[in-house]
Short mmCIF file of C-alpha atoms and ligand atoms in Angstrom, two decimals:
data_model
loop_
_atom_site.label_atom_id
_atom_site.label_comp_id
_atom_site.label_asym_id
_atom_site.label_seq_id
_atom_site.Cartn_x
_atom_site.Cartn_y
_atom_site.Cartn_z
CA UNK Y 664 0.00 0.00 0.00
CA UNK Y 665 1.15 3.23 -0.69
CA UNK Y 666 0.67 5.99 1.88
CA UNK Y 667 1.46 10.07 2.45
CA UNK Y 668 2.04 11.51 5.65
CA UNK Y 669 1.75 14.82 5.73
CA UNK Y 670 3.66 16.95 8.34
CA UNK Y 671 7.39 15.45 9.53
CA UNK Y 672 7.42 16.77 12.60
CA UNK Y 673 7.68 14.44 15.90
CA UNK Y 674 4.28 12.52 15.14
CA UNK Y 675 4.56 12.38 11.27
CA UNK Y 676 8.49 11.47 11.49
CA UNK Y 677 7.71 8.39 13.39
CA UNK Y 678 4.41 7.85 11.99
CA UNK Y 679 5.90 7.98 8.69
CA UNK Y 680 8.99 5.81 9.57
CA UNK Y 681 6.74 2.96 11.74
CA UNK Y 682 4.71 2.45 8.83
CA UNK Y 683 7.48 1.27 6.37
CA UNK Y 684 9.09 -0.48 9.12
CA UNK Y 685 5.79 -2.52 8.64
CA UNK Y 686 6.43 -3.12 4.86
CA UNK Y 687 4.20 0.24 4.16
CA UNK Y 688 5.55 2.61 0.54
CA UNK Y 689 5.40 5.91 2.80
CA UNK Y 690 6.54 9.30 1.83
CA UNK Y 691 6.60 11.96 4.34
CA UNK Y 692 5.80 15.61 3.14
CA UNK Y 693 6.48 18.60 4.49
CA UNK Y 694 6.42 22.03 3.55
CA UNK Y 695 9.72 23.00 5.45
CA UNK Y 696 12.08 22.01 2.41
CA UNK Y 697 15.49 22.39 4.68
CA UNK Y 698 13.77 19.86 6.74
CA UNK Y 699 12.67 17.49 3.47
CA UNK Y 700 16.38 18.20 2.49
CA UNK Y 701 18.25 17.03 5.91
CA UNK Y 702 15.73 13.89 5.83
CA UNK Y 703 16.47 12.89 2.51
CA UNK Y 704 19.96 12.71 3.71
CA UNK Y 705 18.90 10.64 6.29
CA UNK Y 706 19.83 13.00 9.02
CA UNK Y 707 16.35 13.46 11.47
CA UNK Y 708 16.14 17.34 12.61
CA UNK Y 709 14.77 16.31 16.17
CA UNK Y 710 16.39 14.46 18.96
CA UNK Y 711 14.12 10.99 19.79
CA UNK Y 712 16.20 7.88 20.57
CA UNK Y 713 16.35 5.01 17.88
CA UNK Y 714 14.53 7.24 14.83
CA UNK Y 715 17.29 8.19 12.94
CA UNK Y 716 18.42 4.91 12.53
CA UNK Y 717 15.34 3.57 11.57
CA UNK Y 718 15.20 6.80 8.96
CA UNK Y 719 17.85 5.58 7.28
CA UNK Y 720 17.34 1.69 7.26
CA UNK Y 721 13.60 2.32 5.81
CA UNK Y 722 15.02 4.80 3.07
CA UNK Y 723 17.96 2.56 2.70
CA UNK Y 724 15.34 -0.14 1.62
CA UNK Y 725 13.08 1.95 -0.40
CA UNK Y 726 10.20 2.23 1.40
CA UNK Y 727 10.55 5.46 2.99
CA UNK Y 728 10.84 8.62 0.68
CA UNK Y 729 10.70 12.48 1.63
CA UNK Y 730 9.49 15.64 -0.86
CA UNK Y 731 7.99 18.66 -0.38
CA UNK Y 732 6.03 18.05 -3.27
CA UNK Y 733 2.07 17.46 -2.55
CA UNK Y 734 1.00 16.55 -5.69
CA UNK Y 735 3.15 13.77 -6.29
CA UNK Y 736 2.21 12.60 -3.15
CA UNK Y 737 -1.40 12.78 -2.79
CA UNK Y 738 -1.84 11.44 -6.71
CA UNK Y 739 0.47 8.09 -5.46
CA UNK Y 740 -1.12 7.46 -1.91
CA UNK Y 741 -4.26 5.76 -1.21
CA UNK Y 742 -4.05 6.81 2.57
CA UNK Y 743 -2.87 10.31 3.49
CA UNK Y 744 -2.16 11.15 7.37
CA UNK Y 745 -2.84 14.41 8.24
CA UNK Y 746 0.17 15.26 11.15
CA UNK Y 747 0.57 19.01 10.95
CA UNK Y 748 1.17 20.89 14.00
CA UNK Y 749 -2.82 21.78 15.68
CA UNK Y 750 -0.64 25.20 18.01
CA UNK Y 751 -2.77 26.93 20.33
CA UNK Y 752 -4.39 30.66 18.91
CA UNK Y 753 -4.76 33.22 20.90
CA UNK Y 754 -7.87 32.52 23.10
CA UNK Y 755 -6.97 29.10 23.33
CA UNK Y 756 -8.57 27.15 20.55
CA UNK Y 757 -6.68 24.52 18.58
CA UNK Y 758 -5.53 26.66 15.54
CA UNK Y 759 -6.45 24.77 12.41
CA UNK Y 760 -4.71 26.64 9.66
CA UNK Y 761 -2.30 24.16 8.82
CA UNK Y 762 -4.31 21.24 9.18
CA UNK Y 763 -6.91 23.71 6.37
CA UNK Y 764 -3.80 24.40 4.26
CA UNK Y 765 -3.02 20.44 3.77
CA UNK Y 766 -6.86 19.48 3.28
CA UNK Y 767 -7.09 22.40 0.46
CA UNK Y 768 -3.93 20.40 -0.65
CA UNK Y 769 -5.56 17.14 -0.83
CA UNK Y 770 -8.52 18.28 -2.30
CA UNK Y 771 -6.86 20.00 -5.33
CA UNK Y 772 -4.39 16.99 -5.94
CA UNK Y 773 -6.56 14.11 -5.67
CA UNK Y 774 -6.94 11.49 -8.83
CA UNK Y 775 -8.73 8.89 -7.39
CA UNK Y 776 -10.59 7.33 -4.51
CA UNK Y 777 -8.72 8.55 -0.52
CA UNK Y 778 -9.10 7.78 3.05
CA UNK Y 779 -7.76 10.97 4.54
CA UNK Y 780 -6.70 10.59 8.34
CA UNK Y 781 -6.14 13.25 10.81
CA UNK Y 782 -3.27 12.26 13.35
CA UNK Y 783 -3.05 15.76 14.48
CA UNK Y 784 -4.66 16.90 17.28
CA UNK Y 785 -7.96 18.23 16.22
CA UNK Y 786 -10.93 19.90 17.79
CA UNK Y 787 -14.35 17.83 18.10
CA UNK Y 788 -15.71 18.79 14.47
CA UNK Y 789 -12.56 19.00 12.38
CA UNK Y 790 -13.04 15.54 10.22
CA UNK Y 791 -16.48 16.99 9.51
CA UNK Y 792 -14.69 20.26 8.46
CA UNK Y 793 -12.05 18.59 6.02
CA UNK Y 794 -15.08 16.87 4.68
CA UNK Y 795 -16.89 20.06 3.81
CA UNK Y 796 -13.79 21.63 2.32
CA UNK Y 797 -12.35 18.84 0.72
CA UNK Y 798 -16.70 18.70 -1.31
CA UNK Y 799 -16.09 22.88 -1.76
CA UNK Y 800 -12.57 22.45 -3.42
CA UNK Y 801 -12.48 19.42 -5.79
CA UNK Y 802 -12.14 20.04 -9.42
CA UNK Y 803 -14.85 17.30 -9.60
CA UNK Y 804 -16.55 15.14 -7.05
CA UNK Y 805 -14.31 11.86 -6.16
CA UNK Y 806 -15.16 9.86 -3.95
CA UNK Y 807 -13.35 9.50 0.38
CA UNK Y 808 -13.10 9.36 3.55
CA UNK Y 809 -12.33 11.10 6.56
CA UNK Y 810 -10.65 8.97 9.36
CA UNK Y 811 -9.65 10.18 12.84
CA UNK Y 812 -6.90 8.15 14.15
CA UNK Y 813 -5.66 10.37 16.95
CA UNK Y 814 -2.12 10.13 18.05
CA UNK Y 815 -0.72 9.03 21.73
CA UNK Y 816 3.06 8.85 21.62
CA UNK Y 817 4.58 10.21 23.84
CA UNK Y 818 8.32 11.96 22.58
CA UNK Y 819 11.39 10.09 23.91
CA UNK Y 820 9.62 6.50 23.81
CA UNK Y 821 8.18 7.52 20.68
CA UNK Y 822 8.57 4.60 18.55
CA UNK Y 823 8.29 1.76 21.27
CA UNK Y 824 4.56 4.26 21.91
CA UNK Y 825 3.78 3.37 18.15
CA UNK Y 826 5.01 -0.29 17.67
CA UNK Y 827 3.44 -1.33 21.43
CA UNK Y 828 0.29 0.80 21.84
CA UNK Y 829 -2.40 0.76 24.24
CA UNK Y 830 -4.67 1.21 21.90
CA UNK Y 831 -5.03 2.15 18.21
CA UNK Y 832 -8.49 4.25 18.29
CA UNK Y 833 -10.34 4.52 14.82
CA UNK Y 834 -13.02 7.33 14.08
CA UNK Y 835 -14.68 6.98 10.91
CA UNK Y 836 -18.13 6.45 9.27
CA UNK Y 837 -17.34 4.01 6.53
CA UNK Y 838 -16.63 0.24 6.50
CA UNK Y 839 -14.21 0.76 3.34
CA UNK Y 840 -12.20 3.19 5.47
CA UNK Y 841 -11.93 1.11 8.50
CA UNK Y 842 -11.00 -2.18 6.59
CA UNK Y 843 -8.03 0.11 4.87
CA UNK Y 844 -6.57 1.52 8.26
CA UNK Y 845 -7.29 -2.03 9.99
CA UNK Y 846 -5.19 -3.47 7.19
CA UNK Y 847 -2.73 -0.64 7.59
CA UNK Y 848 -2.02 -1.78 11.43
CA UNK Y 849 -2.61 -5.22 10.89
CA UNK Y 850 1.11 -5.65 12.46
CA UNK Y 851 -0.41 -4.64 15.78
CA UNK Y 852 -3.60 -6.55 14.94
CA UNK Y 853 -1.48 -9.04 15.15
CA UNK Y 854 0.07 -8.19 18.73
CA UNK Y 855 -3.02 -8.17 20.38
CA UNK Y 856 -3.63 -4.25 20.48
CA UNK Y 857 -7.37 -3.29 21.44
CA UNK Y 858 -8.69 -0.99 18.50
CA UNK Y 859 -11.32 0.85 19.65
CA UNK Y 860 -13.55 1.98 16.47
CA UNK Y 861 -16.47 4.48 16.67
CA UNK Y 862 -17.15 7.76 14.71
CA UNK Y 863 -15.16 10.58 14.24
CA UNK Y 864 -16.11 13.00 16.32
CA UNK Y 865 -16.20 10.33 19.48
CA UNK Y 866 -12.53 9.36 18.35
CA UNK Y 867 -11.45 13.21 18.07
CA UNK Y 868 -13.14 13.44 21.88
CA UNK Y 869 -10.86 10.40 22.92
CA UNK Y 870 -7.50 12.25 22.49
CA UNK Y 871 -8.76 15.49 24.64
CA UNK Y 872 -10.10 13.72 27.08
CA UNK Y 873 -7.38 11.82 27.56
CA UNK Y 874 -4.84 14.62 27.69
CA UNK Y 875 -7.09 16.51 29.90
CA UNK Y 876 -7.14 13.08 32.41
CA UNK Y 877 -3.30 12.77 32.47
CA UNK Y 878 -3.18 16.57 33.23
CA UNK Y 879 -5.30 16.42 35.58
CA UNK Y 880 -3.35 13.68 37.50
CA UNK Y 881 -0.10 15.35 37.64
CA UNK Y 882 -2.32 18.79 39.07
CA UNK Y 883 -3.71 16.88 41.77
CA UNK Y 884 -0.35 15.19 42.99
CA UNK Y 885 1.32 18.26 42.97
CA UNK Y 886 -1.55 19.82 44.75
CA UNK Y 887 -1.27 16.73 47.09
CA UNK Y 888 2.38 17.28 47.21
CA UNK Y 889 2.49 20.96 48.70
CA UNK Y 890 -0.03 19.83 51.28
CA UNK Y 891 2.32 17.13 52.19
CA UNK Y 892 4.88 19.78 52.28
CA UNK Y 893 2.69 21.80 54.63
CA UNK Y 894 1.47 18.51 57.31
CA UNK Y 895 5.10 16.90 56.95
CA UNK Y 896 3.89 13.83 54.87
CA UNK Y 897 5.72 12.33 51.93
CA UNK Y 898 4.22 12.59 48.86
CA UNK Y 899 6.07 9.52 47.29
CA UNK Y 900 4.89 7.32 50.16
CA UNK Y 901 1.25 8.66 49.64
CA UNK Y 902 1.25 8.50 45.89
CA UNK Y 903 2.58 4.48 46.28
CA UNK Y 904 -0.35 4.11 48.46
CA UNK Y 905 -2.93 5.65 46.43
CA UNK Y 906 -1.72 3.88 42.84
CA UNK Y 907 -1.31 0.79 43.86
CA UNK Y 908 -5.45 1.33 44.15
CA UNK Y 909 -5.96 -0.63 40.41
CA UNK Y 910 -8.87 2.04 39.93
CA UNK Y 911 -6.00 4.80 40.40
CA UNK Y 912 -2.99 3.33 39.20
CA UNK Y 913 0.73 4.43 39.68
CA UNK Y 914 1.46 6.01 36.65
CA UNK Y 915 1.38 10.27 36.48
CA UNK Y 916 1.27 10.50 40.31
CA UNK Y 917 4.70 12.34 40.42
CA UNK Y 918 5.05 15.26 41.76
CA UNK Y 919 7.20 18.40 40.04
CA UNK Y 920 7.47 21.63 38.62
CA UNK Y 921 4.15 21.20 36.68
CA UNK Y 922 3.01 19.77 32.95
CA UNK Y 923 4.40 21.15 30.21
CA UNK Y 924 5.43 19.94 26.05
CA UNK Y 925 3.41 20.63 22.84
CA UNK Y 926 0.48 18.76 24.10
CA UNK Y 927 -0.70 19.03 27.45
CA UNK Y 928 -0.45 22.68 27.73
CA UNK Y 929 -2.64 23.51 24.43
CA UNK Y 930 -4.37 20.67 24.79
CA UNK Y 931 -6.20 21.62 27.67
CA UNK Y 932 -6.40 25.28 26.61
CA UNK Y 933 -7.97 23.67 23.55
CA UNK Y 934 -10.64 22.01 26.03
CA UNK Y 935 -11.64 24.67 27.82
CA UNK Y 936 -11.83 26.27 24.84
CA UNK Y 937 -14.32 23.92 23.35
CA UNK Y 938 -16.23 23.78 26.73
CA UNK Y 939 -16.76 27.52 26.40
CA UNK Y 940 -17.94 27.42 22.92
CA UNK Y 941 -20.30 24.66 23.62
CA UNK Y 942 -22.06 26.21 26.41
CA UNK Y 943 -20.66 23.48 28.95
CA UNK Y 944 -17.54 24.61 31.23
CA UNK Y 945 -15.09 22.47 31.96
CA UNK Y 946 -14.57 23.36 35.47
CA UNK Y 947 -11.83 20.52 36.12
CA UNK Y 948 -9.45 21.71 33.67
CA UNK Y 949 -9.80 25.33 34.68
CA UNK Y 950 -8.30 24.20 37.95
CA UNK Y 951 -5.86 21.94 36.68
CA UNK Y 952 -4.73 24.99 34.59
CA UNK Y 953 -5.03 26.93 36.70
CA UNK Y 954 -2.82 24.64 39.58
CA UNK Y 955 -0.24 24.04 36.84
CA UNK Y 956 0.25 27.58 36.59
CA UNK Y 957 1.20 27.97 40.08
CA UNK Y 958 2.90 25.30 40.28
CA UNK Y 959 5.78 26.70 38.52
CA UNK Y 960 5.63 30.04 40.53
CA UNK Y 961 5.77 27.87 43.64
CA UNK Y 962 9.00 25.92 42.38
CA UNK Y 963 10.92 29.63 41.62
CA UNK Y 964 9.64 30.32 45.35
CA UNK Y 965 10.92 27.68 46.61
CA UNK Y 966 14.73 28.22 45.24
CA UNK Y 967 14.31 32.08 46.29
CA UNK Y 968 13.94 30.80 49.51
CA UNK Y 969 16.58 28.24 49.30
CA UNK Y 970 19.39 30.52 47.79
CA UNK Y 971 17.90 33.61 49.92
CA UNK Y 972 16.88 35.82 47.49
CA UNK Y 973 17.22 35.89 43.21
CA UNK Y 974 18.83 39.13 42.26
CA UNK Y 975 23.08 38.52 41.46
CA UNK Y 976 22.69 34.53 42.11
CA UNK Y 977 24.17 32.28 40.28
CA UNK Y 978 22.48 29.52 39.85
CA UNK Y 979 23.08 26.14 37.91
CA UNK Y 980 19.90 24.88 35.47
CA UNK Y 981 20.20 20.71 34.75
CA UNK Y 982 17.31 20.25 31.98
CA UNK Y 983 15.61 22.53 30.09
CA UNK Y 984 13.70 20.08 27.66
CA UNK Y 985 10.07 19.29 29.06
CA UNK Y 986 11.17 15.59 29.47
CA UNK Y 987 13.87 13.51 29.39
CA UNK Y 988 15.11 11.74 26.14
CA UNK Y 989 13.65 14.85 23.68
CA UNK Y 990 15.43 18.08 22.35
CA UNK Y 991 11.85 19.43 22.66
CA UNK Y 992 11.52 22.83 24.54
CA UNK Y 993 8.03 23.72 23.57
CA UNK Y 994 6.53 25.22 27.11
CA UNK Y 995 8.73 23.09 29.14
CA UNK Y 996 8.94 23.91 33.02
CA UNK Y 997 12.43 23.91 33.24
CA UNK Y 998 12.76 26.59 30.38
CA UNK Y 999 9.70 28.82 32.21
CA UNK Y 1000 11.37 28.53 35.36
CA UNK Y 1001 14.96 29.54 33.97
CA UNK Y 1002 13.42 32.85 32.22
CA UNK Y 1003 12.00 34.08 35.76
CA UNK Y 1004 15.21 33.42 37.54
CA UNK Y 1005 16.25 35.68 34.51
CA UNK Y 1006 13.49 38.10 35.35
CA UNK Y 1007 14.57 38.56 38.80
CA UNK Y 1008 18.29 39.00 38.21
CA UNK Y 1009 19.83 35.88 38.77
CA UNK Y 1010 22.15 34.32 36.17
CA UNK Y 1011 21.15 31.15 34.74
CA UNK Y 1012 24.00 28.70 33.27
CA UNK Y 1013 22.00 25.77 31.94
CA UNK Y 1014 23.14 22.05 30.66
CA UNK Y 1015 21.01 19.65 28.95
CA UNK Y 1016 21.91 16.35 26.99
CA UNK Y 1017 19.81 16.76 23.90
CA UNK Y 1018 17.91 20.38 23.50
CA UNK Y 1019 21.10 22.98 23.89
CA UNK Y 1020 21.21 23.49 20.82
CA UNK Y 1021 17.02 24.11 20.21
CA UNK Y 1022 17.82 26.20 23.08
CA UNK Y 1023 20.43 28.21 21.52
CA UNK Y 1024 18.54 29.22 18.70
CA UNK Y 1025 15.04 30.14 20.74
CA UNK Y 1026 16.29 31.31 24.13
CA UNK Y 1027 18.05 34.13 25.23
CA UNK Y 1028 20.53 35.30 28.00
CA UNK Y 1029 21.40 31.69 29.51
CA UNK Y 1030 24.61 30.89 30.05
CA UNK Y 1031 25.27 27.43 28.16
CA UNK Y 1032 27.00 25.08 29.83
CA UNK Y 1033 29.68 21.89 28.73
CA UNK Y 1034 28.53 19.44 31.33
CA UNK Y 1035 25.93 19.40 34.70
CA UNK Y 1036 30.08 19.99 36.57
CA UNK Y 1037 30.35 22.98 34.39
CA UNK Y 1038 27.10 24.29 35.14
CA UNK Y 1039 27.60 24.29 38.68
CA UNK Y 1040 31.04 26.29 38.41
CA UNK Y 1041 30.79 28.90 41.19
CA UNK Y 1042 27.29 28.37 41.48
CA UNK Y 1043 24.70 28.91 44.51
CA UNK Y 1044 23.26 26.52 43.85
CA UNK Y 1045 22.09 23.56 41.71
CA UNK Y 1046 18.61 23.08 40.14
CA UNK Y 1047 17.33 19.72 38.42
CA UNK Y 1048 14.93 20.81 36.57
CA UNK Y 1049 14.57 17.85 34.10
CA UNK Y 1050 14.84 14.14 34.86
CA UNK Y 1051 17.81 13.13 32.69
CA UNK Y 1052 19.05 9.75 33.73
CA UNK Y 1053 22.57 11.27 33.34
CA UNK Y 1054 21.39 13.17 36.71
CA UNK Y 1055 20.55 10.47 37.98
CA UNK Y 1056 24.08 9.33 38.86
CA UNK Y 1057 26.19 12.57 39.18
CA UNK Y 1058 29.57 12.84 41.81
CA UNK Y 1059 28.60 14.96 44.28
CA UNK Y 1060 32.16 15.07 45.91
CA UNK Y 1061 32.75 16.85 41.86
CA UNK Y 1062 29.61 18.57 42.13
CA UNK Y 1063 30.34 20.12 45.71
CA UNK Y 1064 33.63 21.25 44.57
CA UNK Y 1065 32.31 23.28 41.45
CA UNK Y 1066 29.67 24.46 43.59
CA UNK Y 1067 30.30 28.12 45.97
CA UNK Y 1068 27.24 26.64 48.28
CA UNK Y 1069 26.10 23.32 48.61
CA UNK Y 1070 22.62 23.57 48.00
CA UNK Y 1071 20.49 21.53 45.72
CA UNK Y 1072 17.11 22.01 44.60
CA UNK Y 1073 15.46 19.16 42.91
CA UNK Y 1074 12.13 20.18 41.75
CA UNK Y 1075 11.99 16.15 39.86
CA UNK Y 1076 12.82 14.31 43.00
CA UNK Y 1077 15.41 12.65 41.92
CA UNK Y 1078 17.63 11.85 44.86
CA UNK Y 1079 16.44 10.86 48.16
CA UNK Y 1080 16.78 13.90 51.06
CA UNK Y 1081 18.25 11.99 53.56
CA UNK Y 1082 21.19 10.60 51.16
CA UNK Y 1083 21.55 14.27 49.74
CA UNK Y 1084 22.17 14.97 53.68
CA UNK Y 1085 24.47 12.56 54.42
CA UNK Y 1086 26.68 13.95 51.69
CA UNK Y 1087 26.50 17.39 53.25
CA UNK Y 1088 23.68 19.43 50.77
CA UNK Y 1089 21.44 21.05 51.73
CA UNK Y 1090 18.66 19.46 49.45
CA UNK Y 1091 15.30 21.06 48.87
CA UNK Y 1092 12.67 18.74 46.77
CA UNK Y 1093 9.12 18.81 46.36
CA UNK Y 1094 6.24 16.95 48.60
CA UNK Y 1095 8.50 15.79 51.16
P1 NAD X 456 5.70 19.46 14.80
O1 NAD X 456 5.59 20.91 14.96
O2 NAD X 456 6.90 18.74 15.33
O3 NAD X 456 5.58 19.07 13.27
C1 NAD X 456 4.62 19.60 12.39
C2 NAD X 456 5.20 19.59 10.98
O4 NAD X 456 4.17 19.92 10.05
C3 NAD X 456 6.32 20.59 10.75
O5 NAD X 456 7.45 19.94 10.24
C4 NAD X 456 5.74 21.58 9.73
O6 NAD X 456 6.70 22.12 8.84
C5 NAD X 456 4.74 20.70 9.00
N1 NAD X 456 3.70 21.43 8.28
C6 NAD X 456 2.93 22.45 8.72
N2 NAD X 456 2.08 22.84 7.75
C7 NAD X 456 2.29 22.05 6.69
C8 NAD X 456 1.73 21.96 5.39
N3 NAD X 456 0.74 22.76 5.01
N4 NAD X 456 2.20 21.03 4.56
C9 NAD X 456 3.19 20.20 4.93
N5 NAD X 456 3.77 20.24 6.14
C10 NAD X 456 3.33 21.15 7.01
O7 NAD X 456 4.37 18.86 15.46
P2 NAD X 456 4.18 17.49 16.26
O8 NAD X 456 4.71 17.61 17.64
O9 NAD X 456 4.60 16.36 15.40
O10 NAD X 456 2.58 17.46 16.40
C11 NAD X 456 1.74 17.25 15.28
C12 NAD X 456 0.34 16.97 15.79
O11 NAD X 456 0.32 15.76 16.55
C13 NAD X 456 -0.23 18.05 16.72
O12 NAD X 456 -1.60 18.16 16.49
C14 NAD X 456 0.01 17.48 18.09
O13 NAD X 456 -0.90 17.94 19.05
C15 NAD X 456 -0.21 15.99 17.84
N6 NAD X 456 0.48 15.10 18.79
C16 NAD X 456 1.77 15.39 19.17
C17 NAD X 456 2.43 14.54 20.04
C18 NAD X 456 3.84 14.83 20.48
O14 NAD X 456 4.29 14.21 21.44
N7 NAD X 456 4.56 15.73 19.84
C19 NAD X 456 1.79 13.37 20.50
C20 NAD X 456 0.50 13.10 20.07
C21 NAD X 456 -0.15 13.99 19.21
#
């Protein structure tokens, strides 16, 4: 089968590359052509562990190509994946230009019968949209389909997220499109993978509502973790003893300096959003927005108050990507917190394994570090602000020397306080 995805971005990159890697003829399009251009040399613009390699087998073998050319590819492919970026406007909503742009594509390209999926994000109401323009802008009426497939990999354990789902969740009207995209993932058919297959709109809603569930979570533990921090509990201890509750669960019940990415953040602006425009608040997400907001504040507090005070510190940054194992910056914690440290005169020399160089090009006044030892040079302190595993591990006798105080602040709870004593810091961490 021949297939277009459209958008090479984190989702349509490994999207894209997953597919062949099932025996799929994909090319991936994009309109960025230096970013075509660096793929077709195999070289993946993005840090996500094992992708580039499988970039370059897949092309090696022919059935991975890259253009910027639309037309070619919508003419060849029988199924075209919609994985543009879905940003967040101005008041909030999901802004759809992109996802327009590509559908006005499709419709002025297409030869023959399609099934056109959205991977994107997309508001309740978009695969009806597509359908309307797609009708408006054909040169004459040919017959398709509009699939929602929505997307829930998560960056840094992207491809093992695609090959091993928890679920591959289909949103479509017609039996023709569902056999096509059941055929397409037969692989994972195969491997046991619930598909859960309703109509689009429903499948749209399942991607929201699942964003705006996980954010939720990691609100309420870090709601649950300052009132630990104010009645002397330990948030760990309480968040083992709530997940191991099978209608809880462990997973998202740790505490930090609050959500942040490309999805979580617009995701549930885009909610509220929808909520409002439909008459029918979403109260929950307000407050989980509203939480994760001061969540961050709360972290920059807490190292004012551990370093006495912002203005003329210097203070050492470990992370600035919004997770571990991505050069992905987009809204991440560590980055907000590092611009108000900025913001109240303290000097900010930051380290990361994978996003420096994003950083670099987007972020101003940091000082940019060789190594988490470097960072720390004549420091007052140092601040893990990302949960690298390379943190995981460092020499504090090395650390302790390259610091002026010994003071750690570990908004990710990495170490455990009363080891971080015993090696003479003075460690502040959150919920305990
Ligand atoms: P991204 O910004 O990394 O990539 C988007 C790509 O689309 C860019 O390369 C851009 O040049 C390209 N593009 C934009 N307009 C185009 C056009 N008209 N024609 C061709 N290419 C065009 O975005 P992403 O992180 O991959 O996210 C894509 C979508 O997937 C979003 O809706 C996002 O919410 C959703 N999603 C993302 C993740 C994630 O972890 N990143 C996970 C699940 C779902």
């Amino acid at each position: 089968m021949n297939i277009a995805v459209v958008g090479t971005g984190y989702v349509g990159l490994v999207t894209g590359t997953c597919f062949a890697e099932f025996g799929v003829n994909v090319v991936g399009v994009d309109k960025d052509e230096a970013k075509i251009a660096s793929l077709q040399k195999g070289k993946v613009p993005f840090f996500e562990p094992g992708l580039e390699e499988m970039v370059e087998r897949n092309q090696r073998e022919e059935r991975l190509a890259f253009t910027s050319d639309m037309k070619a590819a919508v003419e060849k492919a029988l199924v075209i994946f919609i994985a543009v970026g879905t940003p967040s406007s101005e008041s909030g909503a999901a802004d759809l230009s992109y996802v327009r742009d590509v559908a006005l594509g499709i419709a002025r390209y297409m030869n023959d019968y399609k099934v056109i999926v959205t991977k994107s994000t997309v508001p309740m109401g978009t695969g009806a949209m597509i359908r309307r323009l797609i009708e408006e802008n054909q040169p004459r009426p040919i017959p398709f389909s509009v699939v929602s497939n929505p997307e829930f990999l998560r960056e840094g354990s992207a491809i093992e997220d695609f090959m091993r789902p928890n679920r591959i969740v289909i949103g479509a009207e017609d039996p023709q499109a569902i056999a096509i995209l059941k055929d397409l993932y037969k692989p994972l058919y195969l491997i046991e993978t619930p598909f859960v297959v309703t109509n689009v709109v429903s499948a749209e809603m399942i991607k929201y509502a699942s964003n705006a569930f996980l954010a939720t979570k990691i609100s309420f533990i870090n709601e649950v973790a300052n009132l630990c921090e104010a009645v002397g509990a330990d948030v760990h201890e309480v968040a083992r003893g709530m997940g191991l509750d099978n209608r809880i669960g462990r997973k998202f019940l740790h505490p930090g300096p609050g959500f942040g990415g490309s999805c979580f953040p617009k995701d549930t602006r885009a909610v509220l959003n929808m909520g409002r425009e439909a008459g029918v608040p979403v109260r929950i997400i307000e407050a989980v927005m509203e939480v994760n907001e001061r969540q961050g504040a709360r972290m920059v507090d807490k190292i004012r108050r551990a370093v006495g005070g912002l203005k003329g510190r210097r203070l050492a940054v470990l992370g600035l990507s919004f997770k571990p194992n991505t050069s992905d910056i987009r809204e991440s914690p560590a980055v907000r917190i590092a611009e108000e440290l900025m913001r109240e005169g303290a000097v900010v020399r930051a380290y990361d394994p994978a996003a420096m160089e994003e950083a670099q090009r987007t972020l101003r006044g940091l000082e940019y570090a060789e190594d988490p030892y470097d960072a720390a040079r004549g420091c007052d302190a140092v601040i893990i602000a990302t949960e690298w595993n390379q943190f995981r591990g460092l020499d504090w006798g090395k650390m302790k020397a390259a610091l002026s105080s010994p003071v750690v602040i570990d908004l990710r709870n990495v170490y455990e306080p009363a080891q971080m004593k015993q090696l003479g810091m003075t460690y502040v961490c959150v919920g305990r």
